[in-house]
Amino acid sequence: MSSTRDEKVITEFGLRLKSIREKKGISLRKLETLSNIDFSQIHRIEKGVTNPSLTTILALAEALEIKVVELLP
């Protein structure tokens, strides 16, 4: 994948994560507790600043009670 394509996928993933979290009424701090992932890392993921690992994606999906595919662009 090209750098531009990588950035687009990472940004879209973050936007989906934030949208789902907000629709469920879950704060960053609550998602931190539910997923055992530091809220600052979740914030960076939502902003498209960092590329989450597969284990992080799985933990977030489980915490949000959704299928992983719902987070994918």
mmCIF file of N, CA, C and O in Angstrom:
data_model
loop_
_atom_site.group_PDB
_atom_site.id
_atom_site.type_symbol
_atom_site.label_atom_id
_atom_site.label_comp_id
_atom_site.label_asym_id
_atom_site.label_seq_id
_atom_site.Cartn_x
_atom_site.Cartn_y
_atom_site.Cartn_z
ATOM 1 N N MET A 1 0.836 -1.192 0.000
ATOM 2 C CA MET A 1 0.000 0.000 0.000
ATOM 3 C C MET A 1 0.869 1.239 0.000
ATOM 4 O O MET A 1 1.928 1.253 0.596
ATOM 5 N N SER A 2 0.365 2.268 -0.605
ATOM 6 C CA SER A 2 1.096 3.518 -0.614
ATOM 7 C C SER A 2 0.861 4.269 0.690
ATOM 8 O O SER A 2 -0.091 4.010 1.415
ATOM 9 N N SER A 3 1.732 5.201 0.962
ATOM 10 C CA SER A 3 1.630 6.008 2.167
ATOM 11 C C SER A 3 0.296 6.757 2.229
ATOM 12 O O SER A 3 -0.347 6.806 3.268
ATOM 13 N N THR A 4 -0.126 7.324 1.116
ATOM 14 C CA THR A 4 -1.383 8.066 1.071
ATOM 15 C C THR A 4 -2.563 7.145 1.347
ATOM 16 O O THR A 4 -3.472 7.498 2.090
ATOM 17 N N ARG A 5 -2.514 5.968 0.767
ATOM 18 C CA ARG A 5 -3.595 4.998 0.996
ATOM 19 C C ARG A 5 -3.609 4.557 2.452
ATOM 20 O O ARG A 5 -4.675 4.435 3.062
ATOM 21 N N ASP A 6 -2.438 4.310 3.033
ATOM 22 C CA ASP A 6 -2.348 3.935 4.446
ATOM 23 C C ASP A 6 -2.992 5.004 5.314
ATOM 24 O O ASP A 6 -3.790 4.696 6.208
ATOM 25 N N GLU A 7 -2.637 6.248 5.060
ATOM 26 C CA GLU A 7 -3.175 7.359 5.852
ATOM 27 C C GLU A 7 -4.693 7.432 5.734
ATOM 28 O O GLU A 7 -5.387 7.667 6.729
ATOM 29 N N LYS A 8 -5.210 7.217 4.545
ATOM 30 C CA LYS A 8 -6.658 7.261 4.337
ATOM 31 C C LYS A 8 -7.361 6.169 5.139
ATOM 32 O O LYS A 8 -8.366 6.426 5.800
ATOM 33 N N VAL A 9 -6.833 4.959 5.094
ATOM 34 C CA VAL A 9 -7.436 3.836 5.820
ATOM 35 C C VAL A 9 -7.383 4.082 7.326
ATOM 36 O O VAL A 9 -8.367 3.860 8.034
ATOM 37 N N ILE A 10 -6.248 4.561 7.810
ATOM 38 C CA ILE A 10 -6.086 4.830 9.243
ATOM 39 C C ILE A 10 -7.044 5.930 9.687
ATOM 40 O O ILE A 10 -7.680 5.832 10.743
ATOM 41 N N THR A 11 -7.182 6.970 8.880
ATOM 42 C CA THR A 11 -8.094 8.072 9.205
ATOM 43 C C THR A 11 -9.541 7.595 9.206
ATOM 44 O O THR A 11 -10.305 7.908 10.129
ATOM 45 N N GLU A 12 -9.926 6.835 8.190
ATOM 46 C CA GLU A 12 -11.300 6.325 8.111
ATOM 47 C C GLU A 12 -11.612 5.394 9.279
ATOM 48 O O GLU A 12 -12.721 5.423 9.819
ATOM 49 N N PHE A 13 -10.658 4.567 9.663
ATOM 50 C CA PHE A 13 -10.860 3.682 10.810
ATOM 51 C C PHE A 13 -11.135 4.511 12.057
ATOM 52 O O PHE A 13 -12.068 4.227 12.815
ATOM 53 N N GLY A 14 -10.321 5.527 12.282
ATOM 54 C CA GLY A 14 -10.489 6.382 13.455
ATOM 55 C C GLY A 14 -11.837 7.076 13.480
ATOM 56 O O GLY A 14 -12.481 7.170 14.537
ATOM 57 N N LEU A 15 -12.273 7.551 12.327
ATOM 58 C CA LEU A 15 -13.573 8.222 12.256
ATOM 59 C C LEU A 15 -14.710 7.254 12.558
ATOM 60 O O LEU A 15 -15.677 7.611 13.237
ATOM 61 N N ARG A 16 -14.593 6.035 12.065
ATOM 62 C CA ARG A 16 -15.623 5.023 12.357
ATOM 63 C C ARG A 16 -15.656 4.691 13.842
ATOM 64 O O ARG A 16 -16.727 4.578 14.440
ATOM 65 N N LEU A 17 -14.471 4.526 14.419
ATOM 66 C CA LEU A 17 -14.388 4.225 15.852
ATOM 67 C C LEU A 17 -15.066 5.326 16.656
ATOM 68 O O LEU A 17 -15.895 5.055 17.531
ATOM 69 N N LYS A 18 -14.719 6.567 16.370
ATOM 70 C CA LYS A 18 -15.292 7.698 17.105
ATOM 71 C C LYS A 18 -16.803 7.768 16.918
ATOM 72 O O LYS A 18 -17.548 7.972 17.881
ATOM 73 N N SER A 19 -17.267 7.581 15.700
ATOM 74 C CA SER A 19 -18.697 7.640 15.415
ATOM 75 C C SER A 19 -19.464 6.571 16.194
ATOM 76 O O SER A 19 -20.492 6.866 16.816
ATOM 77 N N ILE A 20 -18.971 5.353 16.172
ATOM 78 C CA ILE A 20 -19.638 4.258 16.887
ATOM 79 C C ILE A 20 -19.614 4.524 18.385
ATOM 80 O O ILE A 20 -20.618 4.346 19.076
ATOM 81 N N ARG A 21 -18.473 4.950 18.903
ATOM 82 C CA ARG A 21 -18.343 5.238 20.338
ATOM 83 C C ARG A 21 -19.347 6.308 20.754
ATOM 84 O O ARG A 21 -20.057 6.145 21.754
ATOM 85 N N GLU A 22 -19.423 7.382 19.982
ATOM 86 C CA GLU A 22 -20.334 8.470 20.320
ATOM 87 C C GLU A 22 -21.793 8.056 20.193
ATOM 88 O O GLU A 22 -22.624 8.432 21.029
ATOM 89 N N LYS A 23 -22.142 7.266 19.174
ATOM 90 C CA LYS A 23 -23.519 6.795 19.012
ATOM 91 C C LYS A 23 -23.950 5.934 20.194
ATOM 92 O O LYS A 23 -25.122 5.916 20.556
ATOM 93 N N LYS A 24 -22.996 5.232 20.778
ATOM 94 C CA LYS A 24 -23.298 4.388 21.924
ATOM 95 C C LYS A 24 -23.228 5.173 23.239
ATOM 96 O O LYS A 24 -23.487 4.616 24.302
ATOM 97 N N GLY A 25 -22.848 6.445 23.155
ATOM 98 C CA GLY A 25 -22.790 7.277 24.353
ATOM 99 C C GLY A 25 -21.655 6.907 25.291
ATOM 100 O O GLY A 25 -21.773 7.059 26.504
ATOM 101 N N ILE A 26 -20.559 6.431 24.724
ATOM 102 C CA ILE A 26 -19.416 5.986 25.524
ATOM 103 C C ILE A 26 -18.305 7.031 25.441
ATOM 104 O O ILE A 26 -17.892 7.408 24.350
ATOM 105 N N SER A 27 -17.844 7.483 26.580
ATOM 106 C CA SER A 27 -16.743 8.448 26.616
ATOM 107 C C SER A 27 -15.416 7.741 26.354
ATOM 108 O O SER A 27 -15.322 6.506 26.442
ATOM 109 N N LEU A 28 -14.398 8.533 26.066
ATOM 110 C CA LEU A 28 -13.053 7.963 25.904
ATOM 111 C C LEU A 28 -12.627 7.238 27.172
ATOM 112 O O LEU A 28 -12.043 6.155 27.113
ATOM 113 N N ARG A 29 -12.886 7.838 28.317
ATOM 114 C CA ARG A 29 -12.506 7.216 29.605
ATOM 115 C C ARG A 29 -13.239 5.894 29.820
ATOM 116 O O ARG A 29 -12.661 4.933 30.314
ATOM 117 N N LYS A 30 -14.515 5.840 29.463
ATOM 118 C CA LYS A 30 -15.280 4.604 29.617
ATOM 119 C C LYS A 30 -14.744 3.534 28.665
ATOM 120 O O LYS A 30 -14.592 2.373 29.056
ATOM 121 N N LEU A 31 -14.440 3.922 27.423
ATOM 122 C CA LEU A 31 -13.883 2.959 26.477
ATOM 123 C C LEU A 31 -12.513 2.476 26.949
ATOM 124 O O LEU A 31 -12.179 1.308 26.768
ATOM 125 N N GLU A 32 -11.764 3.347 27.584
ATOM 126 C CA GLU A 32 -10.482 2.947 28.169
ATOM 127 C C GLU A 32 -10.700 1.818 29.181
ATOM 128 O O GLU A 32 -10.010 0.800 29.155
ATOM 129 N N THR A 33 -11.676 1.984 30.033
ATOM 130 C CA THR A 33 -11.985 0.976 31.051
ATOM 131 C C THR A 33 -12.478 -0.325 30.419
ATOM 132 O O THR A 33 -12.036 -1.414 30.796
ATOM 133 N N LEU A 34 -13.379 -0.199 29.455
ATOM 134 C CA LEU A 34 -13.962 -1.382 28.821
ATOM 135 C C LEU A 34 -12.948 -2.179 27.998
ATOM 136 O O LEU A 34 -13.030 -3.403 27.924
ATOM 137 N N SER A 35 -12.010 -1.463 27.368
ATOM 138 C CA SER A 35 -11.077 -2.122 26.452
ATOM 139 C C SER A 35 -9.695 -2.378 27.055
ATOM 140 O O SER A 35 -8.895 -3.108 26.483
ATOM 141 N N ASN A 36 -9.416 -1.738 28.184
ATOM 142 C CA ASN A 36 -8.096 -1.801 28.811
ATOM 143 C C ASN A 36 -7.015 -1.211 27.885
ATOM 144 O O ASN A 36 -5.892 -1.690 27.834
ATOM 145 N N ILE A 37 -7.410 -0.176 27.138
ATOM 146 C CA ILE A 37 -6.499 0.555 26.264
ATOM 147 C C ILE A 37 -6.495 2.004 26.744
ATOM 148 O O ILE A 37 -7.570 2.591 26.942
ATOM 149 N N ASP A 38 -5.319 2.563 26.924
ATOM 150 C CA ASP A 38 -5.200 3.917 27.433
ATOM 151 C C ASP A 38 -6.000 4.904 26.578
ATOM 152 O O ASP A 38 -5.952 4.840 25.347
ATOM 153 N N PHE A 39 -6.712 5.818 27.262
ATOM 154 C CA PHE A 39 -7.566 6.758 26.531
ATOM 155 C C PHE A 39 -6.774 7.616 25.551
ATOM 156 O O PHE A 39 -7.287 7.988 24.499
ATOM 157 N N SER A 40 -5.521 7.932 25.872
ATOM 158 C CA SER A 40 -4.728 8.749 24.941
ATOM 159 C C SER A 40 -4.428 7.975 23.660
ATOM 160 O O SER A 40 -4.388 8.560 22.571
ATOM 161 N N GLN A 41 -4.261 6.662 23.763
ATOM 162 C CA GLN A 41 -4.063 5.856 22.560
ATOM 163 C C GLN A 41 -5.349 5.811 21.739
ATOM 164 O O GLN A 41 -5.316 5.932 20.517
ATOM 165 N N ILE A 42 -6.475 5.652 22.408
ATOM 166 C CA ILE A 42 -7.760 5.648 21.701
ATOM 167 C C ILE A 42 -7.962 6.987 20.990
ATOM 168 O O ILE A 42 -8.380 7.030 19.835
ATOM 169 N N HIS A 43 -7.637 8.067 21.673
ATOM 170 C CA HIS A 43 -7.764 9.398 21.074
ATOM 171 C C HIS A 43 -6.886 9.524 19.825
ATOM 172 O O HIS A 43 -7.337 10.038 18.796
ATOM 173 N N ARG A 44 -5.660 9.034 19.900
ATOM 174 C CA ARG A 44 -4.752 9.084 18.739
ATOM 175 C C ARG A 44 -5.289 8.238 17.586
ATOM 176 O O ARG A 44 -5.184 8.625 16.419
ATOM 177 N N ILE A 45 -5.890 7.102 17.907
ATOM 178 C CA ILE A 45 -6.486 6.250 16.868
ATOM 179 C C ILE A 45 -7.648 6.991 16.208
ATOM 180 O O ILE A 45 -7.754 7.033 14.988
ATOM 181 N N GLU A 46 -8.517 7.592 17.022
ATOM 182 C CA GLU A 46 -9.667 8.313 16.481
ATOM 183 C C GLU A 46 -9.237 9.494 15.612
ATOM 184 O O GLU A 46 -9.925 9.847 14.653
ATOM 185 N N LYS A 47 -8.127 10.109 15.920
ATOM 186 C CA LYS A 47 -7.621 11.245 15.150
ATOM 187 C C LYS A 47 -6.842 10.808 13.910
ATOM 188 O O LYS A 47 -6.420 11.633 13.108
ATOM 189 N N GLY A 48 -6.616 9.505 13.761
ATOM 190 C CA GLY A 48 -5.882 8.995 12.608
ATOM 191 C C GLY A 48 -4.390 9.217 12.706
ATOM 192 O O GLY A 48 -3.693 9.210 11.699
ATOM 193 N N VAL A 49 -3.895 9.391 13.928
ATOM 194 C CA VAL A 49 -2.475 9.658 14.153
ATOM 195 C C VAL A 49 -1.672 8.366 14.274
ATOM 196 O O VAL A 49 -0.486 8.342 13.961
ATOM 197 N N THR A 50 -2.328 7.299 14.711
ATOM 198 C CA THR A 50 -1.623 6.037 14.929
ATOM 199 C C THR A 50 -2.385 4.887 14.285
ATOM 200 O O THR A 50 -3.604 4.925 14.157
ATOM 201 N N ASN A 51 -1.636 3.885 13.879
ATOM 202 C CA ASN A 51 -2.185 2.698 13.242
ATOM 203 C C ASN A 51 -2.359 1.616 14.313
ATOM 204 O O ASN A 51 -1.366 1.097 14.823
ATOM 205 N N PRO A 52 -3.588 1.264 14.680
ATOM 206 C CA PRO A 52 -3.789 0.286 15.746
ATOM 207 C C PRO A 52 -3.402 -1.135 15.321
ATOM 208 O O PRO A 52 -3.552 -1.502 14.157
ATOM 209 N N SER A 53 -2.932 -1.891 16.282
ATOM 210 C CA SER A 53 -2.603 -3.295 16.024
ATOM 211 C C SER A 53 -3.889 -4.117 15.954
ATOM 212 O O SER A 53 -4.963 -3.654 16.363
ATOM 213 N N LEU A 54 -3.764 -5.308 15.463
ATOM 214 C CA LEU A 54 -4.915 -6.203 15.380
ATOM 215 C C LEU A 54 -5.495 -6.475 16.763
ATOM 216 O O LEU A 54 -6.715 -6.462 16.948
ATOM 217 N N THR A 55 -4.643 -6.678 17.758
ATOM 218 C CA THR A 55 -5.147 -6.949 19.109
ATOM 219 C C THR A 55 -5.880 -5.736 19.674
ATOM 220 O O THR A 55 -6.869 -5.891 20.386
ATOM 221 N N THR A 56 -5.426 -4.547 19.331
ATOM 222 C CA THR A 56 -6.119 -3.329 19.770
ATOM 223 C C THR A 56 -7.479 -3.228 19.098
ATOM 224 O O THR A 56 -8.484 -2.918 19.750
ATOM 225 N N ILE A 57 -7.536 -3.510 17.809
ATOM 226 C CA ILE A 57 -8.805 -3.472 17.079
ATOM 227 C C ILE A 57 -9.787 -4.475 17.675
ATOM 228 O O ILE A 57 -10.964 -4.161 17.886
ATOM 229 N N LEU A 58 -9.317 -5.656 17.975
ATOM 230 C CA LEU A 58 -10.174 -6.682 18.573
ATOM 231 C C LEU A 58 -10.695 -6.234 19.940
ATOM 232 O O LEU A 58 -11.877 -6.416 20.254
ATOM 233 N N ALA A 59 -9.834 -5.646 20.761
ATOM 234 C CA ALA A 59 -10.233 -5.182 22.090
ATOM 235 C C ALA A 59 -11.276 -4.065 21.988
ATOM 236 O O ALA A 59 -12.238 -4.034 22.764
ATOM 237 N N LEU A 60 -11.084 -3.154 21.045
ATOM 238 C CA LEU A 60 -12.042 -2.062 20.879
ATOM 239 C C LEU A 60 -13.398 -2.584 20.411
ATOM 240 O O LEU A 60 -14.444 -2.169 20.921
ATOM 241 N N ALA A 61 -13.396 -3.493 19.446
ATOM 242 C CA ALA A 61 -14.653 -4.067 18.957
ATOM 243 C C ALA A 61 -15.384 -4.801 20.078
ATOM 244 O O ALA A 61 -16.602 -4.639 20.234
ATOM 245 N N GLU A 62 -14.649 -5.568 20.846
ATOM 246 C CA GLU A 62 -15.262 -6.297 21.955
ATOM 247 C C GLU A 62 -15.845 -5.327 22.979
ATOM 248 O O GLU A 62 -16.961 -5.515 23.457
ATOM 249 N N ALA A 63 -15.107 -4.289 23.313
ATOM 250 C CA ALA A 63 -15.571 -3.304 24.291
ATOM 251 C C ALA A 63 -16.824 -2.578 23.808
ATOM 252 O O ALA A 63 -17.710 -2.256 24.605
ATOM 253 N N LEU A 64 -16.901 -2.336 22.506
ATOM 254 C CA LEU A 64 -18.061 -1.654 21.928
ATOM 255 C C LEU A 64 -19.195 -2.613 21.593
ATOM 256 O O LEU A 64 -20.264 -2.189 21.143
ATOM 257 N N GLU A 65 -18.951 -3.908 21.788
ATOM 258 C CA GLU A 65 -19.926 -4.961 21.508
ATOM 259 C C GLU A 65 -20.380 -4.928 20.048
ATOM 260 O O GLU A 65 -21.572 -4.941 19.732
ATOM 261 N N ILE A 66 -19.375 -4.870 19.169
ATOM 262 C CA ILE A 66 -19.613 -4.882 17.735
ATOM 263 C C ILE A 66 -18.679 -5.888 17.072
ATOM 264 O O ILE A 66 -17.712 -6.341 17.703
ATOM 265 N N LYS A 67 -18.932 -6.183 15.808
ATOM 266 C CA LYS A 67 -18.031 -7.027 15.038
ATOM 267 C C LYS A 67 -16.900 -6.159 14.502
ATOM 268 O O LYS A 67 -17.114 -4.985 14.173
ATOM 269 N N VAL A 68 -15.716 -6.732 14.394
ATOM 270 C CA VAL A 68 -14.561 -6.001 13.906
ATOM 271 C C VAL A 68 -14.847 -5.357 12.549
ATOM 272 O O VAL A 68 -14.469 -4.214 12.294
ATOM 273 N N VAL A 69 -15.554 -6.048 11.700
ATOM 274 C CA VAL A 69 -15.839 -5.547 10.355
ATOM 275 C C VAL A 69 -16.556 -4.193 10.382
ATOM 276 O O VAL A 69 -16.423 -3.395 9.468
ATOM 277 N N GLU A 70 -17.286 -3.909 11.449
ATOM 278 C CA GLU A 70 -17.995 -2.630 11.558
ATOM 279 C C GLU A 70 -17.029 -1.462 11.703
ATOM 280 O O GLU A 70 -17.406 -0.317 11.425
ATOM 281 N N LEU A 71 -15.808 -1.729 12.122
ATOM 282 C CA LEU A 71 -14.813 -0.683 12.269
ATOM 283 C C LEU A 71 -14.000 -0.456 11.005
ATOM 284 O O LEU A 71 -13.336 0.560 10.870
ATOM 285 N N LEU A 72 -14.054 -1.408 10.108
ATOM 286 C CA LEU A 72 -13.190 -1.339 8.918
ATOM 287 C C LEU A 72 -13.803 -0.483 7.823
ATOM 288 O O LEU A 72 -14.991 -0.567 7.545
ATOM 289 N N PRO A 73 -12.958 0.347 7.204
ATOM 290 C CA PRO A 73 -13.439 1.186 6.097
ATOM 291 C C PRO A 73 -13.783 0.357 4.859
ATOM 292 O O PRO A 73 -13.352 -0.732 4.700
#
